[in-house]
């Protein structure tokens, strides 16, 4: 299906485990983003990527790793999950052509619980 | 750096009443402004955006927002709400001078429309 998808939609993991959240978009958008959503904080940017093999930190990158070997995929890895990483994670993508302002399109989210 | 403050975390209203969701921003440079809506268990979708030109911006679902540069505000309004408008609404800003579509979000306002 066309669009932006995230998997899994729900995940429960234990403290100290490694977990990877997947994000896939079919538009060939240049930019991709990972946010976490927590009560009282809105959405905070974790990492973003301007193109394949180009990534950069956002506001709250500690404890997370990203990669982008292909334009359409942008996985987010928690190398050693902690309870403070319990959150809803959203992936987003946007185009950037000729300096225009393009909206971000969001995936449906992954609800992660770390026990 | 920029920041966004949504002045009300929750706004309950009755169906067919008017509503205003308030958003103030702080930035040392010019910004673009956005409102996103998040329906339960879904990702965010763009309601409207202000880039330049007329300070009154119309979006989807009958919503509009007015940019006030002197008051650094971008309040969202709808003259008559429906039950289906129940959702969380996020105000966001982007620094005009930076590339990459990076957005800074407010904490969100939960709009609940009661019959």
CSV table of C-alpha atoms in Angstrom, one decimal:
chain,number,residue,atom,x,y,z
A,1,UNK,CA,0.0,0.0,0.0
A,2,UNK,CA,1.1,3.5,-0.7
A,3,UNK,CA,2.0,5.8,2.2
A,4,UNK,CA,4.0,5.6,5.4
A,5,UNK,CA,3.8,2.5,7.6
A,6,UNK,CA,5.3,1.6,10.9
A,7,UNK,CA,5.8,-1.8,12.5
A,8,UNK,CA,5.1,-3.1,14.9
A,9,UNK,CA,2.1,-1.1,16.0
A,10,UNK,CA,2.5,-2.3,19.6
A,11,UNK,CA,5.5,-3.7,21.4
A,12,UNK,CA,6.3,-4.7,24.9
A,13,UNK,CA,9.9,-5.3,25.8
A,14,UNK,CA,12.0,-5.7,28.9
A,15,UNK,CA,14.6,-3.3,30.3
A,16,UNK,CA,18.0,-3.8,28.7
A,17,UNK,CA,16.7,-5.4,25.5
A,18,UNK,CA,17.4,-4.1,22.1
A,19,UNK,CA,14.4,-3.3,20.0
A,20,UNK,CA,14.0,-1.9,16.5
A,21,UNK,CA,11.0,0.1,15.2
A,22,UNK,CA,10.6,0.1,11.5
A,23,UNK,CA,9.4,2.9,9.2
A,24,UNK,CA,8.7,2.5,5.5
A,25,UNK,CA,7.5,5.1,3.0
A,26,UNK,CA,6.5,4.6,-0.6
A,27,UNK,CA,6.7,8.2,-1.8
A,28,UNK,CA,10.5,8.4,-2.2
A,29,UNK,CA,10.5,11.4,0.1
A,30,UNK,CA,14.0,12.8,0.9
A,31,UNK,CA,13.4,13.6,4.5
A,32,UNK,CA,12.4,11.2,7.3
A,33,UNK,CA,11.9,11.9,11.0
A,34,UNK,CA,11.4,10.0,14.2
A,35,UNK,CA,9.4,11.6,17.1
A,36,UNK,CA,8.3,10.4,20.5
A,37,UNK,CA,5.1,11.6,22.0
A,38,UNK,CA,4.7,11.8,25.7
A,39,UNK,CA,2.0,13.4,27.9
A,40,UNK,CA,3.0,17.0,28.7
A,41,UNK,CA,5.7,17.1,26.1
A,42,UNK,CA,3.9,17.0,22.7
A,43,UNK,CA,6.1,15.5,20.0
A,44,UNK,CA,9.9,15.7,20.4
A,45,UNK,CA,12.3,15.0,17.5
A,46,UNK,CA,14.7,12.1,18.1
A,47,UNK,CA,16.5,11.9,14.8
A,48,UNK,CA,16.0,12.9,11.3
A,49,UNK,CA,17.5,12.1,7.9
A,50,UNK,CA,17.9,14.3,4.8
A,51,UNK,CA,18.6,11.5,2.4
A,52,UNK,CA,20.0,8.0,2.4
A,53,UNK,CA,23.2,7.7,4.5
A,54,UNK,CA,22.6,11.2,6.0
A,55,UNK,CA,21.2,11.4,9.5
A,56,UNK,CA,21.3,14.0,12.3
A,57,UNK,CA,20.3,14.3,15.9
A,58,UNK,CA,17.1,16.0,17.1
A,59,UNK,CA,16.2,17.2,20.6
A,60,UNK,CA,16.3,13.8,22.4
A,61,UNK,CA,18.7,11.4,20.7
A,62,UNK,CA,20.3,9.7,23.7
A,63,UNK,CA,19.7,6.0,23.8
A,64,UNK,CA,18.6,5.7,20.2
A,65,UNK,CA,20.4,4.8,17.0
A,66,UNK,CA,19.1,5.3,13.4
A,67,UNK,CA,20.3,4.2,10.0
A,68,UNK,CA,19.1,4.9,6.5
A,69,UNK,CA,20.7,2.7,3.9
A,70,UNK,CA,17.7,3.0,1.6
A,71,UNK,CA,15.6,6.1,0.9
A,72,UNK,CA,12.3,4.3,1.8
A,73,UNK,CA,13.4,2.9,5.2
A,74,UNK,CA,14.3,4.6,8.4
A,75,UNK,CA,14.6,2.1,11.3
A,76,UNK,CA,15.0,3.4,14.9
A,77,UNK,CA,16.8,1.1,17.4
A,78,UNK,CA,16.8,1.3,21.1
A,79,UNK,CA,20.1,-0.4,21.9
A,80,UNK,CA,19.3,-1.1,25.6
A,81,UNK,CA,15.7,-0.1,26.4
A,82,UNK,CA,14.9,1.8,29.6
A,83,UNK,CA,11.5,2.5,31.2
A,84,UNK,CA,11.9,6.1,30.3
A,85,UNK,CA,11.7,5.1,26.7
A,86,UNK,CA,8.1,3.9,27.1
A,87,UNK,CA,6.3,6.2,24.7
A,88,UNK,CA,4.4,6.4,21.4
A,89,UNK,CA,6.8,6.7,18.5
A,90,UNK,CA,5.9,8.4,15.2
A,91,UNK,CA,7.8,8.3,11.9
A,92,UNK,CA,7.2,11.1,9.4
A,93,UNK,CA,8.5,11.9,5.9
A,94,UNK,CA,8.5,15.0,3.7
A,95,UNK,CA,9.8,16.1,0.4
A,96,UNK,CA,12.1,18.9,-0.2
A,97,UNK,CA,12.2,20.2,-3.7
A,98,UNK,CA,13.6,23.5,-4.8
A,99,UNK,CA,13.4,24.9,-1.3
A,100,UNK,CA,9.7,24.6,-1.1
A,101,UNK,CA,7.8,24.1,2.2
A,102,UNK,CA,6.4,20.6,2.2
A,103,UNK,CA,4.3,19.1,4.9
A,104,UNK,CA,5.3,16.2,7.0
A,105,UNK,CA,3.3,13.0,6.6
A,106,UNK,CA,3.0,10.9,9.7
A,107,UNK,CA,2.8,7.2,10.2
A,108,UNK,CA,0.2,5.6,12.5
A,109,UNK,CA,2.7,5.3,15.4
A,110,UNK,CA,4.2,2.5,17.5
A,111,UNK,CA,3.2,2.2,21.1
A,112,UNK,CA,6.3,0.9,23.0
A,113,UNK,CA,6.1,-0.3,26.6
A,114,UNK,CA,9.4,-1.1,28.4
A,115,UNK,CA,8.8,-3.2,31.6
B,1,UNK,CA,16.0,28.1,18.7
B,2,UNK,CA,12.3,28.3,18.8
B,3,UNK,CA,9.6,27.2,21.2
B,4,UNK,CA,5.8,26.8,21.1
B,5,UNK,CA,3.3,27.2,23.9
B,6,UNK,CA,-0.2,25.9,23.7
B,7,UNK,CA,-2.0,27.7,26.4
B,8,UNK,CA,-4.7,25.2,27.1
B,9,UNK,CA,-4.1,21.5,27.5
B,10,UNK,CA,-7.8,20.6,27.4
B,11,UNK,CA,-10.7,22.4,25.8
B,12,UNK,CA,-14.3,21.0,26.3
B,13,UNK,CA,-17.0,22.5,24.2
B,14,UNK,CA,-20.6,21.7,23.2
B,15,UNK,CA,-21.5,20.7,19.7
B,16,UNK,CA,-22.1,23.7,17.4
B,17,UNK,CA,-20.3,26.1,19.7
B,18,UNK,CA,-17.3,28.1,18.4
B,19,UNK,CA,-13.9,27.2,19.6
B,20,UNK,CA,-10.4,28.8,19.8
B,21,UNK,CA,-7.3,26.9,20.5
B,22,UNK,CA,-4.4,29.2,21.4
B,23,UNK,CA,-0.8,29.0,20.3
B,24,UNK,CA,2.1,31.3,21.0
B,25,UNK,CA,5.6,30.9,19.7
B,26,UNK,CA,9.0,32.3,20.6
B,27,UNK,CA,11.7,32.6,18.0
B,28,UNK,CA,14.6,35.0,17.2
B,29,UNK,CA,14.0,34.6,13.5
B,30,UNK,CA,11.0,34.4,11.2
B,31,UNK,CA,9.1,31.1,11.2
B,32,UNK,CA,6.5,29.1,9.3
B,33,UNK,CA,3.5,28.0,11.4
B,34,UNK,CA,1.4,24.8,11.2
B,35,UNK,CA,-1.5,23.2,12.9
B,36,UNK,CA,-1.8,19.4,13.0
B,37,UNK,CA,-4.7,17.3,14.2
B,38,UNK,CA,-4.4,13.8,15.7
B,39,UNK,CA,-7.5,11.6,15.9
B,40,UNK,CA,-7.5,8.8,18.5
B,41,UNK,CA,-5.0,6.1,17.7
B,42,UNK,CA,-3.8,7.8,14.5
B,43,UNK,CA,-0.8,9.8,13.3
B,44,UNK,CA,-0.9,13.5,12.8
B,45,UNK,CA,-2.3,15.2,9.7
B,46,UNK,CA,-1.9,18.7,8.6
B,47,UNK,CA,-4.8,21.1,9.2
B,48,UNK,CA,-3.3,24.3,7.8
B,49,UNK,CA,-0.1,26.3,7.5
B,50,UNK,CA,1.1,29.8,7.3
B,51,UNK,CA,4.0,30.6,5.1
B,52,UNK,CA,3.5,34.2,4.0
B,53,UNK,CA,0.9,36.6,2.6
B,54,UNK,CA,-2.5,36.9,4.2
B,55,UNK,CA,-2.4,36.4,7.9
B,56,UNK,CA,-5.8,34.6,7.9
B,57,UNK,CA,-5.3,31.0,6.8
B,58,UNK,CA,-8.1,28.6,6.0
B,59,UNK,CA,-7.6,24.8,6.4
B,60,UNK,CA,-9.5,21.6,6.1
B,61,UNK,CA,-12.7,20.8,8.0
B,62,UNK,CA,-13.7,24.4,8.4
B,63,UNK,CA,-10.8,25.4,10.6
B,64,UNK,CA,-8.9,28.7,10.2
B,65,UNK,CA,-6.0,30.4,12.0
B,66,UNK,CA,-4.7,33.9,12.2
B,67,UNK,CA,-1.1,34.8,12.3
B,68,UNK,CA,-0.3,37.8,14.6
B,69,UNK,CA,3.3,38.7,14.3
B,70,UNK,CA,3.2,41.4,17.0
B,71,UNK,CA,1.7,39.0,19.5
B,72,UNK,CA,3.7,36.0,18.2
B,73,UNK,CA,0.5,34.0,18.1
B,74,UNK,CA,-1.2,31.6,15.7
B,75,UNK,CA,-4.6,30.8,17.2
B,76,UNK,CA,-6.8,28.1,15.6
B,77,UNK,CA,-10.6,28.8,15.3
B,78,UNK,CA,-13.7,27.1,14.1
B,79,UNK,CA,-17.1,28.8,14.2
B,80,UNK,CA,-19.2,25.7,14.9
B,81,UNK,CA,-17.7,22.4,16.0
B,82,UNK,CA,-18.9,18.9,15.5
B,83,UNK,CA,-18.5,15.7,17.6
B,84,UNK,CA,-16.1,14.5,14.9
B,85,UNK,CA,-13.7,17.4,15.7
B,86,UNK,CA,-12.8,15.7,19.0
B,87,UNK,CA,-9.1,15.2,18.7
B,88,UNK,CA,-5.7,16.5,19.9
B,89,UNK,CA,-4.4,19.5,18.1
B,90,UNK,CA,-0.8,20.5,17.8
B,91,UNK,CA,0.7,23.8,16.9
B,92,UNK,CA,4.2,23.7,15.3
B,93,UNK,CA,6.8,26.1,14.0
B,94,UNK,CA,9.7,25.9,11.6
B,95,UNK,CA,12.6,28.3,11.3
B,96,UNK,CA,12.5,29.9,7.9
B,97,UNK,CA,16.3,29.9,7.7
B,98,UNK,CA,16.9,26.2,8.2
B,99,UNK,CA,16.5,23.5,5.7
B,100,UNK,CA,15.1,20.1,6.3
B,101,UNK,CA,11.5,20.7,7.4
B,102,UNK,CA,12.4,20.4,11.1
B,103,UNK,CA,9.4,21.2,13.2
B,104,UNK,CA,9.1,22.2,16.9
B,105,UNK,CA,5.8,21.1,18.3
B,106,UNK,CA,3.7,22.5,21.2
B,107,UNK,CA,2.4,20.2,23.9
B,108,UNK,CA,-1.0,19.7,22.3
B,109,UNK,CA,-4.5,20.7,23.1
B,110,UNK,CA,-7.2,18.0,23.6
B,111,UNK,CA,-10.5,19.3,22.1
B,112,UNK,CA,-13.5,17.4,23.3
B,113,UNK,CA,-16.8,18.2,21.7
B,114,UNK,CA,-19.8,17.1,23.8
B,115,UNK,CA,-23.4,16.6,22.5
